[in-house]
PDB file of C-alpha atoms in Angstrom:
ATOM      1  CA  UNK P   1     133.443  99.921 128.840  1.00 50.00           C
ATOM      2  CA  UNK P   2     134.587 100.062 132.129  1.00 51.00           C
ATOM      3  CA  UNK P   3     131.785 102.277 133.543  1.00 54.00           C
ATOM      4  CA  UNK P   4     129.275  99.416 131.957  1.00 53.00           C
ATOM      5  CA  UNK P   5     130.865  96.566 133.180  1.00 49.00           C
ATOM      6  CA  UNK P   6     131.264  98.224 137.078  1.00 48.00           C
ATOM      7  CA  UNK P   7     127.639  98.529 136.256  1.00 52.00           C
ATOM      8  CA  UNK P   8     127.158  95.105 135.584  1.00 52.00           C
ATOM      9  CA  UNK P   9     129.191  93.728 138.632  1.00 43.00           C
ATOM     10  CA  UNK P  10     127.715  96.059 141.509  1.00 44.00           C
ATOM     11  CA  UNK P  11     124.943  97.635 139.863  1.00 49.00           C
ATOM     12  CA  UNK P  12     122.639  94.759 141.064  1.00 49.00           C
ATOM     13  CA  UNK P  13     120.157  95.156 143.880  1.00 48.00           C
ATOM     14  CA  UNK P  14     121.323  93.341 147.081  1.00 49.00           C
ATOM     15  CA  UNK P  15     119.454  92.753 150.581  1.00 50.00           C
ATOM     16  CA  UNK P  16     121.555  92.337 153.391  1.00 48.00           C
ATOM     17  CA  UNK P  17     120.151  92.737 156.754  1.00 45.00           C
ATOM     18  CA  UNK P  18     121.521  95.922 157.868  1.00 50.00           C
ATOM     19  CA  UNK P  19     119.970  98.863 154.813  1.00 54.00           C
ATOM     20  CA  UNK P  20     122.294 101.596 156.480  1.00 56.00           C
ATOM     21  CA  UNK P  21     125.401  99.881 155.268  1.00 47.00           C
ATOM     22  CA  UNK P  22     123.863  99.078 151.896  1.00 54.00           C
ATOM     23  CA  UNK P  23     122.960 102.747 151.471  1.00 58.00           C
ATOM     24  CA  UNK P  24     126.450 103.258 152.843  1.00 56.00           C
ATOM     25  CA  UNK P  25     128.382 101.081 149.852  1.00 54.00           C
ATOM     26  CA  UNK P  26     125.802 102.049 147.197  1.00 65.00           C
ATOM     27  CA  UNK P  27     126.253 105.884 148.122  1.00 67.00           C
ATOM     28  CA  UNK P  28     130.414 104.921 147.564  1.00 65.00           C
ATOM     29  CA  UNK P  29     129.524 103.465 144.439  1.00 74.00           C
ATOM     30  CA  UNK P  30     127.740 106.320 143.029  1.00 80.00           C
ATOM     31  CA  UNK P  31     131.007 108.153 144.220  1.00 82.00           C
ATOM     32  CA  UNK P  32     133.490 106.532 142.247  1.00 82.00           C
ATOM     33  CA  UNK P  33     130.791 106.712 139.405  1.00 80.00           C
ATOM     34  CA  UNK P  34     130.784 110.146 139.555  1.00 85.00           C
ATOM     35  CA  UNK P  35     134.812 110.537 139.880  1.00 85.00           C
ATOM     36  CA  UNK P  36     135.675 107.834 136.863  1.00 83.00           C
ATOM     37  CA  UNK P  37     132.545 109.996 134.708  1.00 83.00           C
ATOM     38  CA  UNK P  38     134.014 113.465 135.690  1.00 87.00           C
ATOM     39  CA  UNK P  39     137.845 112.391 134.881  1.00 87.00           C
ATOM     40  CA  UNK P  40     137.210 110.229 132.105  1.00 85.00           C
ATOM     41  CA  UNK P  41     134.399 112.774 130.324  1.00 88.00           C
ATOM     42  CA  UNK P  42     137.284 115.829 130.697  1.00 89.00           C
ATOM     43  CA  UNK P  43     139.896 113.600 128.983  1.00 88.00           C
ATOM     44  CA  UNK P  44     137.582 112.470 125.883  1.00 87.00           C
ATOM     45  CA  UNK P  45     136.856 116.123 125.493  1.00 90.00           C
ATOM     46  CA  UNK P  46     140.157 117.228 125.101  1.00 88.00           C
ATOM     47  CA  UNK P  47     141.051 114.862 122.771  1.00 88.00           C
ATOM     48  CA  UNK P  48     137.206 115.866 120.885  1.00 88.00           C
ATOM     49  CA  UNK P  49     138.687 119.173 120.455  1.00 85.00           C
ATOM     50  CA  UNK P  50     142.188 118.111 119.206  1.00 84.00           C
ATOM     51  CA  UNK P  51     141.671 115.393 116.434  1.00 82.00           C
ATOM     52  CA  UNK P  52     139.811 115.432 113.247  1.00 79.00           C
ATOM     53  CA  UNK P  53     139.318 111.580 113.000  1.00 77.00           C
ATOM     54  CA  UNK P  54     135.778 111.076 115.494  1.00 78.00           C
ATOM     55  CA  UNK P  55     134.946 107.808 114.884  1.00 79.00           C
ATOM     56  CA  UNK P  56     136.982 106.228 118.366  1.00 78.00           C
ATOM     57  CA  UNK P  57     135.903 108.848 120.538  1.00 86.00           C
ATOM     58  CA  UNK P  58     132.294 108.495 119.163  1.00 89.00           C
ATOM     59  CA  UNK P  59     132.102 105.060 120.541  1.00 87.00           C
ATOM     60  CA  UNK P  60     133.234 106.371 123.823  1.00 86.00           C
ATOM     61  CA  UNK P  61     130.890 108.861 123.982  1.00 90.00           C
ATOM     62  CA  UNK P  62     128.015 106.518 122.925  1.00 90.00           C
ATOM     63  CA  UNK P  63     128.648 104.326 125.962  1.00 87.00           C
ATOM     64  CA  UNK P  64     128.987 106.882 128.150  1.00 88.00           C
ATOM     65  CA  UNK P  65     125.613 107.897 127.038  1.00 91.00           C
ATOM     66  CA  UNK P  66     124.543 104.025 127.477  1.00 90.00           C
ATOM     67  CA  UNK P  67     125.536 104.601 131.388  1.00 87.00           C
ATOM     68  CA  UNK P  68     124.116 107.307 132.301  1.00 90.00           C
ATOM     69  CA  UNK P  69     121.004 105.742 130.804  1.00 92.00           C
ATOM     70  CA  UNK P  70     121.205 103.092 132.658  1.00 88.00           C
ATOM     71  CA  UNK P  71     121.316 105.120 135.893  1.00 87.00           C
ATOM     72  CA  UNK P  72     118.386 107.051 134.399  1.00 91.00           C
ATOM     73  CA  UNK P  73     116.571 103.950 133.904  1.00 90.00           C
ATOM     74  CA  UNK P  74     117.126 101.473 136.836  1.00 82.00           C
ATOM     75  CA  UNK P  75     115.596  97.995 137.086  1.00 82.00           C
ATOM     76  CA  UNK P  76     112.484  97.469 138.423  1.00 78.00           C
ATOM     77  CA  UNK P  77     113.552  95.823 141.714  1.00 75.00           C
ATOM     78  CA  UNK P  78     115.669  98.523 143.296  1.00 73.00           C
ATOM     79  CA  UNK P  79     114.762 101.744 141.572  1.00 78.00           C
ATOM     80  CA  UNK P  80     113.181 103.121 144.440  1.00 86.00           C
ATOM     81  CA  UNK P  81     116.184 102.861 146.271  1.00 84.00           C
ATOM     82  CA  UNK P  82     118.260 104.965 143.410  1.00 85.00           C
ATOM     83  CA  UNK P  83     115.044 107.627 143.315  1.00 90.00           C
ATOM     84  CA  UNK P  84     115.198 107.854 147.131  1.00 88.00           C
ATOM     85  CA  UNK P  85     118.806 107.843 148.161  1.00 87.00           C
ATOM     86  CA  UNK P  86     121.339 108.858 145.233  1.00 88.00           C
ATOM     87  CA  UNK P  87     118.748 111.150 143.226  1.00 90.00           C
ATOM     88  CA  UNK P  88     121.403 113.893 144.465  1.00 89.00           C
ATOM     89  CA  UNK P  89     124.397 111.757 143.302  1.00 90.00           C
ATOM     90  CA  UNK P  90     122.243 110.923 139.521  1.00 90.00           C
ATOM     91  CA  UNK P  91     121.595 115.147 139.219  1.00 91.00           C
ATOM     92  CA  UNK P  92     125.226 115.433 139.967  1.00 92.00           C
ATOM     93  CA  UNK P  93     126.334 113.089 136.903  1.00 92.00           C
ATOM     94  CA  UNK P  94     123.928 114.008 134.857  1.00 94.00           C
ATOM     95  CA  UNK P  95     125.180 117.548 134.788  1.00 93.00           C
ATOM     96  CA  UNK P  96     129.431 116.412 134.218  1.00 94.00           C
ATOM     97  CA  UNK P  97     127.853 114.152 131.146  1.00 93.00           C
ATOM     98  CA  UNK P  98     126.247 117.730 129.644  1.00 94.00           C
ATOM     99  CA  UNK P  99     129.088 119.732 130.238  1.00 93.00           C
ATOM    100  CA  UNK P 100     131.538 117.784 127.995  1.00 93.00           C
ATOM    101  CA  UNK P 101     129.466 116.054 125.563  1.00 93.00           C
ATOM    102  CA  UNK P 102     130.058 117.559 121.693  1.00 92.00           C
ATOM    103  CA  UNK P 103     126.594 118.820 120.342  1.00 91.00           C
ATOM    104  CA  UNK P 104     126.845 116.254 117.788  1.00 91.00           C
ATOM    105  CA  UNK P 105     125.803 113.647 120.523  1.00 92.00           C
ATOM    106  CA  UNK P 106     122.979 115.811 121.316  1.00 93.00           C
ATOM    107  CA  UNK P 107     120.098 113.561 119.759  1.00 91.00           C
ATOM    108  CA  UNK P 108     121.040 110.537 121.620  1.00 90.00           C
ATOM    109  CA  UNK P 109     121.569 112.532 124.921  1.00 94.00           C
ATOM    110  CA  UNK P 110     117.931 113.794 123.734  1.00 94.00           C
ATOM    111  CA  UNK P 111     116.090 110.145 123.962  1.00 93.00           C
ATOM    112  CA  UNK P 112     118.550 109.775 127.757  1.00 95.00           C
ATOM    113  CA  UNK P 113     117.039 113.047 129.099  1.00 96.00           C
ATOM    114  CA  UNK P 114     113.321 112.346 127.755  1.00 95.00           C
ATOM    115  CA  UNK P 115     113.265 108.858 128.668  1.00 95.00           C
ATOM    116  CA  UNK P 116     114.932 109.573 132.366  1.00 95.00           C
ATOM    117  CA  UNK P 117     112.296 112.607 132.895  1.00 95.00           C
ATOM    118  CA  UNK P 118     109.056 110.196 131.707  1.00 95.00           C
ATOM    119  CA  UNK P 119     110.121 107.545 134.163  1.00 94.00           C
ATOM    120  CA  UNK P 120     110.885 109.740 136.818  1.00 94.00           C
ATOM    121  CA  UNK P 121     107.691 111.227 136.331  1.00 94.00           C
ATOM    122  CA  UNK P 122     105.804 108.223 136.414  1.00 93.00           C
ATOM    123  CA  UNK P 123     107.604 106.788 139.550  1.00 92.00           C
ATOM    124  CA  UNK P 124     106.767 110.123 141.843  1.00 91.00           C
ATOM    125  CA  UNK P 125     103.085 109.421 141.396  1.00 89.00           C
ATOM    126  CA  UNK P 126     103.467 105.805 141.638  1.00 88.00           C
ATOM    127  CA  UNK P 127     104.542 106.145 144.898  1.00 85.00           C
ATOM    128  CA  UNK P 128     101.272 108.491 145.406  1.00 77.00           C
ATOM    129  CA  UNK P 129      99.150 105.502 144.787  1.00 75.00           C
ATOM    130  CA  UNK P 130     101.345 103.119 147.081  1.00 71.00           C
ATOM    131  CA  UNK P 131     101.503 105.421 149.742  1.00 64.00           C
ATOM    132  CA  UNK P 132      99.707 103.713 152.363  1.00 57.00           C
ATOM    133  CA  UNK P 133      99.908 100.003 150.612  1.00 56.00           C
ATOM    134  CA  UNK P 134     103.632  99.300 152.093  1.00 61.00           C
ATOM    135  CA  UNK P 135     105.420 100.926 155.097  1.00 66.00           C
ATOM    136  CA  UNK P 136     108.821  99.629 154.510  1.00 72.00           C
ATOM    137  CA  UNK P 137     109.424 101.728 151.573  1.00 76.00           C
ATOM    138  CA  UNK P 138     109.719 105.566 152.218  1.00 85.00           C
ATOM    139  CA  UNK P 139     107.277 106.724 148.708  1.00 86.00           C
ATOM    140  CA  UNK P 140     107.791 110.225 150.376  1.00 85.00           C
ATOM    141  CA  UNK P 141     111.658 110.070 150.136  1.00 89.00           C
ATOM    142  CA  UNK P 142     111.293 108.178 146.850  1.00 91.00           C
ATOM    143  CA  UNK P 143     108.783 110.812 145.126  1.00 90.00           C
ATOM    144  CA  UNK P 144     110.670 113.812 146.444  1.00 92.00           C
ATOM    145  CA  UNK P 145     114.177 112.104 144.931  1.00 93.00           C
ATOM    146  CA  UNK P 146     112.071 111.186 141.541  1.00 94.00           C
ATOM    147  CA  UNK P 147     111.098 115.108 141.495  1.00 94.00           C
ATOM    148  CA  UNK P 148     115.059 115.601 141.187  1.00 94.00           C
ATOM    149  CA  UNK P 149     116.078 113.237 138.631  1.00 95.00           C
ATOM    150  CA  UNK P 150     113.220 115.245 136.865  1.00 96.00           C
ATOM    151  CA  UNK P 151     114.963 118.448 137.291  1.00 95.00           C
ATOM    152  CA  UNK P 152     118.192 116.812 136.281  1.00 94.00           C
ATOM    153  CA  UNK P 153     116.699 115.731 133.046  1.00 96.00           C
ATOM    154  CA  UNK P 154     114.356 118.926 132.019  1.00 96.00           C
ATOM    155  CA  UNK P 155     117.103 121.141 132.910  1.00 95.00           C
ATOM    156  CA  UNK P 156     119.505 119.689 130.586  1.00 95.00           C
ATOM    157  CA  UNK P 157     116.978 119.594 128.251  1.00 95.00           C
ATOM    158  CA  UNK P 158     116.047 123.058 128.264  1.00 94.00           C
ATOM    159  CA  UNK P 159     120.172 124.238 128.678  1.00 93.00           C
ATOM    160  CA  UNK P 160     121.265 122.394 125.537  1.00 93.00           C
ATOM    161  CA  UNK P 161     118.673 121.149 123.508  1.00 92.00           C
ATOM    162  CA  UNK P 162     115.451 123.798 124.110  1.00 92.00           C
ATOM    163  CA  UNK P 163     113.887 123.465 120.522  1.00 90.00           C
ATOM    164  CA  UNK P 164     113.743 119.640 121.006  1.00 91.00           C
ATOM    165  CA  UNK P 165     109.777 118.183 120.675  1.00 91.00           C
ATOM    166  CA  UNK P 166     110.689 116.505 124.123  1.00 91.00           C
ATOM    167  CA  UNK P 167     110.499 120.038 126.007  1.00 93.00           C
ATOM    168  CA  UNK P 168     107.582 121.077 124.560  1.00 91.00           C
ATOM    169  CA  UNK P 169     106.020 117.949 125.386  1.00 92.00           C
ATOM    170  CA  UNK P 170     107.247 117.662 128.756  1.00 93.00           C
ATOM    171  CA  UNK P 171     106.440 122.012 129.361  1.00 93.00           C
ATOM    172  CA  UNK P 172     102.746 120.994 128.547  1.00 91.00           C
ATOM    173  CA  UNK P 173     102.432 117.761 130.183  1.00 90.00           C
ATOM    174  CA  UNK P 174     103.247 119.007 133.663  1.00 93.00           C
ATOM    175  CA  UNK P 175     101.939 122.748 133.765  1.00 91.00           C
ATOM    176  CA  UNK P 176      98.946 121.784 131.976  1.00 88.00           C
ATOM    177  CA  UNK P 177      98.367 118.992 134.539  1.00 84.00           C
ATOM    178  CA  UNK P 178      98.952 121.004 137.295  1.00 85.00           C
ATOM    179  CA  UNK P 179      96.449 124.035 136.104  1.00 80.00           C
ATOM    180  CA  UNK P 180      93.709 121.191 135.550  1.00 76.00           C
ATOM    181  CA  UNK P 181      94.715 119.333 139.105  1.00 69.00           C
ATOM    182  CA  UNK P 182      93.871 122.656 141.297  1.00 57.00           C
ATOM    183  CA  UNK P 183      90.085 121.595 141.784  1.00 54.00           C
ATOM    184  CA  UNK P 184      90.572 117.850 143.405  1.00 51.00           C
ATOM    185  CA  UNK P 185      89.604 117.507 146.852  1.00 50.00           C
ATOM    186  CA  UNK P 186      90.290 113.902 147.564  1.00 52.00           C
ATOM    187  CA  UNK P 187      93.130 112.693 149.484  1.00 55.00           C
ATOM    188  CA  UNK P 188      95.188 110.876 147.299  1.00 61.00           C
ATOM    189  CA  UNK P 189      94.417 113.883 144.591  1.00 71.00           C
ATOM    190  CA  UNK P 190      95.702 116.113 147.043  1.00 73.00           C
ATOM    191  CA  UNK P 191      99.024 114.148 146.921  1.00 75.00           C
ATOM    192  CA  UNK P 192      99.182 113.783 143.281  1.00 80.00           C
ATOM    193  CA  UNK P 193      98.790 117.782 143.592  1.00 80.00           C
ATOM    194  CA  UNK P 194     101.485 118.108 145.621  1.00 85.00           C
ATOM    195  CA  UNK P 195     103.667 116.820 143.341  1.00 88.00           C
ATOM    196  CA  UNK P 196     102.565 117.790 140.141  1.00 89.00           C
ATOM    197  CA  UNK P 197     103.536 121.111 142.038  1.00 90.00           C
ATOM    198  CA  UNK P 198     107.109 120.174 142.507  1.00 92.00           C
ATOM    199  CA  UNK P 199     107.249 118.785 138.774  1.00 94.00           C
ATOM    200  CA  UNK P 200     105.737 122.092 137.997  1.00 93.00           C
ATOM    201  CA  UNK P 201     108.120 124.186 140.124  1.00 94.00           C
ATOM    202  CA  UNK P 202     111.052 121.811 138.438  1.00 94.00           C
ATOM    203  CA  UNK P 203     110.342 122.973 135.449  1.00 95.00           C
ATOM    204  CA  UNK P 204     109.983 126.942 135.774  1.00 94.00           C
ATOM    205  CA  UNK P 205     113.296 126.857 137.185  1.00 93.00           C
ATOM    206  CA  UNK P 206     114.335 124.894 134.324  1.00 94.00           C
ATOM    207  CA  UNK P 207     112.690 126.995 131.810  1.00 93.00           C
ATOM    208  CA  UNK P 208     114.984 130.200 133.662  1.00 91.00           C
ATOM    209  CA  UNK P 209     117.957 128.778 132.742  1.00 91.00           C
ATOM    210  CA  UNK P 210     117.569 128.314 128.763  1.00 90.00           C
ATOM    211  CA  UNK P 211     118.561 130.432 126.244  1.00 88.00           C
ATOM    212  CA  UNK P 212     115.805 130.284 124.279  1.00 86.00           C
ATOM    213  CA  UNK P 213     112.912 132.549 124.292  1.00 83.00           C
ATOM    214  CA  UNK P 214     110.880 130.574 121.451  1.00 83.00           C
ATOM    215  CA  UNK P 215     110.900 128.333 124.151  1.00 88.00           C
ATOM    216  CA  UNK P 216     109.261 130.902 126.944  1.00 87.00           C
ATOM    217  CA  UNK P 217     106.980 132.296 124.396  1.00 85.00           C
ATOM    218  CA  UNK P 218     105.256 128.697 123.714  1.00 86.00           C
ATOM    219  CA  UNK P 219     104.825 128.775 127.620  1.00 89.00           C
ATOM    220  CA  UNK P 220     103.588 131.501 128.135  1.00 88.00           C
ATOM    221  CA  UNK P 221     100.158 131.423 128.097  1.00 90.00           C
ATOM    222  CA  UNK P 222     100.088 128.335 130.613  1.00 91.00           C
ATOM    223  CA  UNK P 223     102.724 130.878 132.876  1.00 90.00           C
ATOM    224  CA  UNK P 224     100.432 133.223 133.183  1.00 90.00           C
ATOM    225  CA  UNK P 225      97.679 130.276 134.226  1.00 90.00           C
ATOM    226  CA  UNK P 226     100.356 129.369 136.864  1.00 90.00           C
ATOM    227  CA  UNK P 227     100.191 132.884 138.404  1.00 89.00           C
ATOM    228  CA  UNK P 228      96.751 131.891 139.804  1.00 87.00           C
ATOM    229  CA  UNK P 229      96.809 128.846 141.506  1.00 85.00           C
ATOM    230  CA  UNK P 230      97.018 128.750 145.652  1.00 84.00           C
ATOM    231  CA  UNK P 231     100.627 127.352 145.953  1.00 87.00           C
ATOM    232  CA  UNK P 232     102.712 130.435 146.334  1.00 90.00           C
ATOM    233  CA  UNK P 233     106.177 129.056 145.328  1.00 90.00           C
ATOM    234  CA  UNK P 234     104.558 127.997 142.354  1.00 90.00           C
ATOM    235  CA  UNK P 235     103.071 131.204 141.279  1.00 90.00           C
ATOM    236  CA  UNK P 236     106.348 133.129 142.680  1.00 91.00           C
ATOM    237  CA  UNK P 237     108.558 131.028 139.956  1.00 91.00           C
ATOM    238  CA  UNK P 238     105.747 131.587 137.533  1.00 91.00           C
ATOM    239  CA  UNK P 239     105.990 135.088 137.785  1.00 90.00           C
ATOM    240  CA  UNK P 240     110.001 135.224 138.321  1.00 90.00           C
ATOM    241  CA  UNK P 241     109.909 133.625 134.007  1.00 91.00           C
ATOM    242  CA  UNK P 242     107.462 136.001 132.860  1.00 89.00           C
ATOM    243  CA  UNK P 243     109.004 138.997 134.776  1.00 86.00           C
ATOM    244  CA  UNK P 244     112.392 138.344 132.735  1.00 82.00           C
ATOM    245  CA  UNK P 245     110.704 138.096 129.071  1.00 81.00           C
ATOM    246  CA  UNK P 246     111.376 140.842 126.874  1.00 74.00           C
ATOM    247  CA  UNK P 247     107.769 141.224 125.452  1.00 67.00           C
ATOM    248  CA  UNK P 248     108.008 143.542 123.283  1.00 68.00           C
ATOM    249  CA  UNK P 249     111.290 141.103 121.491  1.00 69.00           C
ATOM    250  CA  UNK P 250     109.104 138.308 121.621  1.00 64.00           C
ATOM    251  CA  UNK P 251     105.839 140.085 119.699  1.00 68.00           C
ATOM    252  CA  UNK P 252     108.524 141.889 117.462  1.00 71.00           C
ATOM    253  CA  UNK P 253     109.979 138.990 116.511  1.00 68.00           C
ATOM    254  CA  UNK P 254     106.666 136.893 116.159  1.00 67.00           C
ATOM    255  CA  UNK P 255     104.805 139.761 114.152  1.00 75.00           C
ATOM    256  CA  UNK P 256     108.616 139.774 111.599  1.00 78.00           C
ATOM    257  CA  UNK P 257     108.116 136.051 111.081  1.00 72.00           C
ATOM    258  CA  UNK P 258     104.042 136.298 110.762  1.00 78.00           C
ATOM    259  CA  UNK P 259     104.852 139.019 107.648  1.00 82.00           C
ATOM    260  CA  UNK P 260     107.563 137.222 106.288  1.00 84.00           C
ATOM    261  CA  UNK P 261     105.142 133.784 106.562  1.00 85.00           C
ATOM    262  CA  UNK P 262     102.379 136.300 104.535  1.00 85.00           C
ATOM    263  CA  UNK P 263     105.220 137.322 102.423  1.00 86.00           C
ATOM    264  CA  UNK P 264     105.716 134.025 101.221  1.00 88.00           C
ATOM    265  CA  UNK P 265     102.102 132.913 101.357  1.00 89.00           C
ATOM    266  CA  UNK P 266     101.705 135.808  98.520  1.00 88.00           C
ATOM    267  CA  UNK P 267     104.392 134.876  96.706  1.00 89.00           C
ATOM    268  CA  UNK P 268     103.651 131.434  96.387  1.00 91.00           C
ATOM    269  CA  UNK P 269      99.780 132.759  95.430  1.00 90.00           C
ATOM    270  CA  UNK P 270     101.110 134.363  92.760  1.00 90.00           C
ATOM    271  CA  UNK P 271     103.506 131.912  91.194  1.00 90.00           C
ATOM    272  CA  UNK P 272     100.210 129.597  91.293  1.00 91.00           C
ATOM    273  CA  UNK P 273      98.060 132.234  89.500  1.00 90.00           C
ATOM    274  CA  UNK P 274     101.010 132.800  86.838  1.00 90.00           C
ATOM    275  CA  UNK P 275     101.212 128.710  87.015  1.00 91.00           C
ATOM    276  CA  UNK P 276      97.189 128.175  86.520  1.00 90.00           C
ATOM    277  CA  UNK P 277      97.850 131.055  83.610  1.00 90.00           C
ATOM    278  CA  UNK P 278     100.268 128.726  82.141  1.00 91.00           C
ATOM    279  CA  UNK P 279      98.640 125.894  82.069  1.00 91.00           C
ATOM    280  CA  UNK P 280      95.488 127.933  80.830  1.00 90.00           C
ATOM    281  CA  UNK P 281      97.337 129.004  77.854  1.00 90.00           C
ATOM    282  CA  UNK P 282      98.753 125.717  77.429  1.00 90.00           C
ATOM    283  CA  UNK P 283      95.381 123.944  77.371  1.00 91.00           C
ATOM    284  CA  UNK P 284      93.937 126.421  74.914  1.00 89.00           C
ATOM    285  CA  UNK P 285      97.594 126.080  72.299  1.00 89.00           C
ATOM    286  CA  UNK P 286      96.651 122.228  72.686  1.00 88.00           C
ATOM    287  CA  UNK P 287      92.896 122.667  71.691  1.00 88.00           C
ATOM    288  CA  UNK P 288      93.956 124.834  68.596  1.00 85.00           C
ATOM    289  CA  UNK P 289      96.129 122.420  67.657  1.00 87.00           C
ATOM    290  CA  UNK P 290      94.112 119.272  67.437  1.00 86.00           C
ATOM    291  CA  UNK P 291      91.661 121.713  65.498  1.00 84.00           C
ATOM    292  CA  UNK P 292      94.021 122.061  63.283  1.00 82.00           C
ATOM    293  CA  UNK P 293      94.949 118.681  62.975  1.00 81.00           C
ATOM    294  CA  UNK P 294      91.295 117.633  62.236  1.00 80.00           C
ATOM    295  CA  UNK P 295      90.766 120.270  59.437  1.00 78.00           C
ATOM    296  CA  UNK P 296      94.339 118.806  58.040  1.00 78.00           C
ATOM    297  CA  UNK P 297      93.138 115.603  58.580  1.00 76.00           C
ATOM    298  CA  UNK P 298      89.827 116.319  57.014  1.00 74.00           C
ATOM    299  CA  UNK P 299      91.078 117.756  53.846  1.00 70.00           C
ATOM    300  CA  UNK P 300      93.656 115.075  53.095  1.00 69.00           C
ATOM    301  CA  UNK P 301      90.959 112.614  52.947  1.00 63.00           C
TER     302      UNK P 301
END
C-alpha cells in the first residue's frame, strides 16, 4: 500500500527545465524504491515462513507484485525515460522481488515477468524505427536499457519458473528472429539486427542460469543455428549453453520417456482391443437374445 501510493504521488512524469536534476530525483526515487522493496520483501518472508494462516501476507505479496508491475509497465508518456535511465535500478528490484517471493505467487509473478519482457521487447525496436524521427530522445540509451529490463524479466523467468509456456515462447520468439534476421542489408534492418542480437545474447545467458535442462533441450536445435551467425558474442554464448549440456542425460532421458510414452500407447491399444472384444461379445449376447425373444414371441401367439 505504501509502495502504490508513493507510486501514485511521484510516479508521474514531470518536465522541468533542467533533465539532469529530474534524472537526479527520479534516480533517488528508484532508490528508496529499491530500499522500502528490499526491507519490506525480507520482513513478509519471515513472517511467510513462520505462520500457517496466509491469507494477510497474500495480500501483501499481491501488491507487491502490482508494483513491480507497474515499474515493468510504465505509462506511455515517460517510459522511455524509465527504459533509458533506471533500467539498472528496475533489474535491481526485479531480482529482491524473486528472491523472497513464496512459489505459490509464482503464476502471478509469471504474467509480471512475461508482460515486462513483451513490452520491453517491443520498446527496443520501437526506438529502431524512431531513430532518426526525434533527436531529443536518446532511442540508443533507451533500446540498450529496454535490452536490460529484458534480461531482468527472462532471467527470472528461466531461474524460477523454466517450464512456464512464457519461456518457451519468448526462447523462440527472439532466437528464431534473430537466425531469420542475419540476411537484411538495409539500414534500419541492420539496427533491428543489432538488437535482436542483444535480446538474443539476453537470453543465452539467461538460459545458463536455469535449472532445467527440458528447458535447454527444447533450445537446442535453434543453439546450434546460433553457432553460425557472424556476431561472435552471440555464437560464443551459443556455444558456452551447448558446451555445458550433458547429451548423453538429455537423449537418455528423452529415449526413457519415448518407451514409457510407447509403453502406454500399447497398453492403452490393448485395453481398446479387449474393449472392442467386449462390446463384440456384447452385441452378439444382444442379437441372440432378441432371437430369442421373437421365437418366444412367435410361439405364444
Amino acid at each position: 500500500s505504501v509502495l502504490l501510493q508513493y507510486l501514485k504521488i511521484y510516479g508521474k512524469s514531470e518536465n522541468p527545465e533542467n533533465g539532469k536534476v529530474r534524472r537526479k530525483t527520479s534516480a533517488a526515487r528508484y532508490d528508496i524504491i529499491t530500499s522500502v522493496i528490499d526491507s519490506g520483501l525480507e520482513a513478509t518472508e519471515h513472517l511467510d515462513s513462520n505462520i500457517s494462516e496466509k491469507a494477510t501476507l497474500d495480500s501483501i505479496w499481491d501488491r507487491i507484485i502490482a508494483t513491480v508491475s507497474s515499474l515493468l509497465l510504465p505509462p506511455a508518456d515517460n517510459r522511455y525515460e524509465n527504459y533509458a535511465y533506471h533500467s539498472k535500478a528496475i533489474l535491481n528490484i526485479v531480482a529482491i522481488t524473486l528472491s523472497h517471493l513464496p512459489p505459490r505467487k509464482f503464476s502471478l509473478a509469471e504474467t509480471m515477468l512475461q508482460n515486462g519482457a513483451n513490452q520491453a521487447v517491443e520498446v527496443a525496436f520501437e526506438c529502431n524505427e524512431n531513430n532518426h524521427h526525434d533527436e531529443d530522445v536518446p532511442y540508443a540509451l533507451v533500446a540498450e536499457g529496454a535490452v536490460h529490463v529484458f534480461l531482468s524479466c527472462f532471467m527470472g523467468l528461466c531461474q524460477k519458473m523454466p517450464t512456464c509456456p512464457a519461456v518457451s515462447d519468448l526462447t523462440l520468439k527472439i532466437l528464431g528472429g534473430t537466425v531469420e534476421s542475419e540476411d537484411l542489408c538495409s539500414e534500419n534492418a541492420v539496427l533491428q539486427s543489432k538488437t535482436r542480437q542483444s535480446l538474443a545474447i539476453a537470453v543465452c545467458e539467461s538460459l545458463k542460469t536455469t535449472p532445467s535442462q527440458d528447458l535447454l533441450v527444447g533450445a537446442f536445435p535453434l543453439l546450434c543455428r546460433l553457432t553460425n551467425v557472424e556476431n561472435d558474442g552471440l555464437r560464443r554464448a551459443a556455444g558456452k549453453i551447448l558446451g555445458g549440456m550433458n547429451l548423453s542425460e538429455a537423449i537418455s532421458r528423452e529415449r526413457q520417456r519415448a518407451e514409457q510414452a510407447d509403453t502406454r500407447a500399447r497398453e492403452i491399444e490393448e485395453e481398446n482391443i479387449a474393449m472392442l472384444e467386449e462390446i463384440e461379445y456384447l452385441q452378439a449376447e444382444n442379437e441372440e437374445l432378441q432371437r430369442q425373444l421373437a421365437v418366444f414371441s412367435e410361439e405364444f401367439t
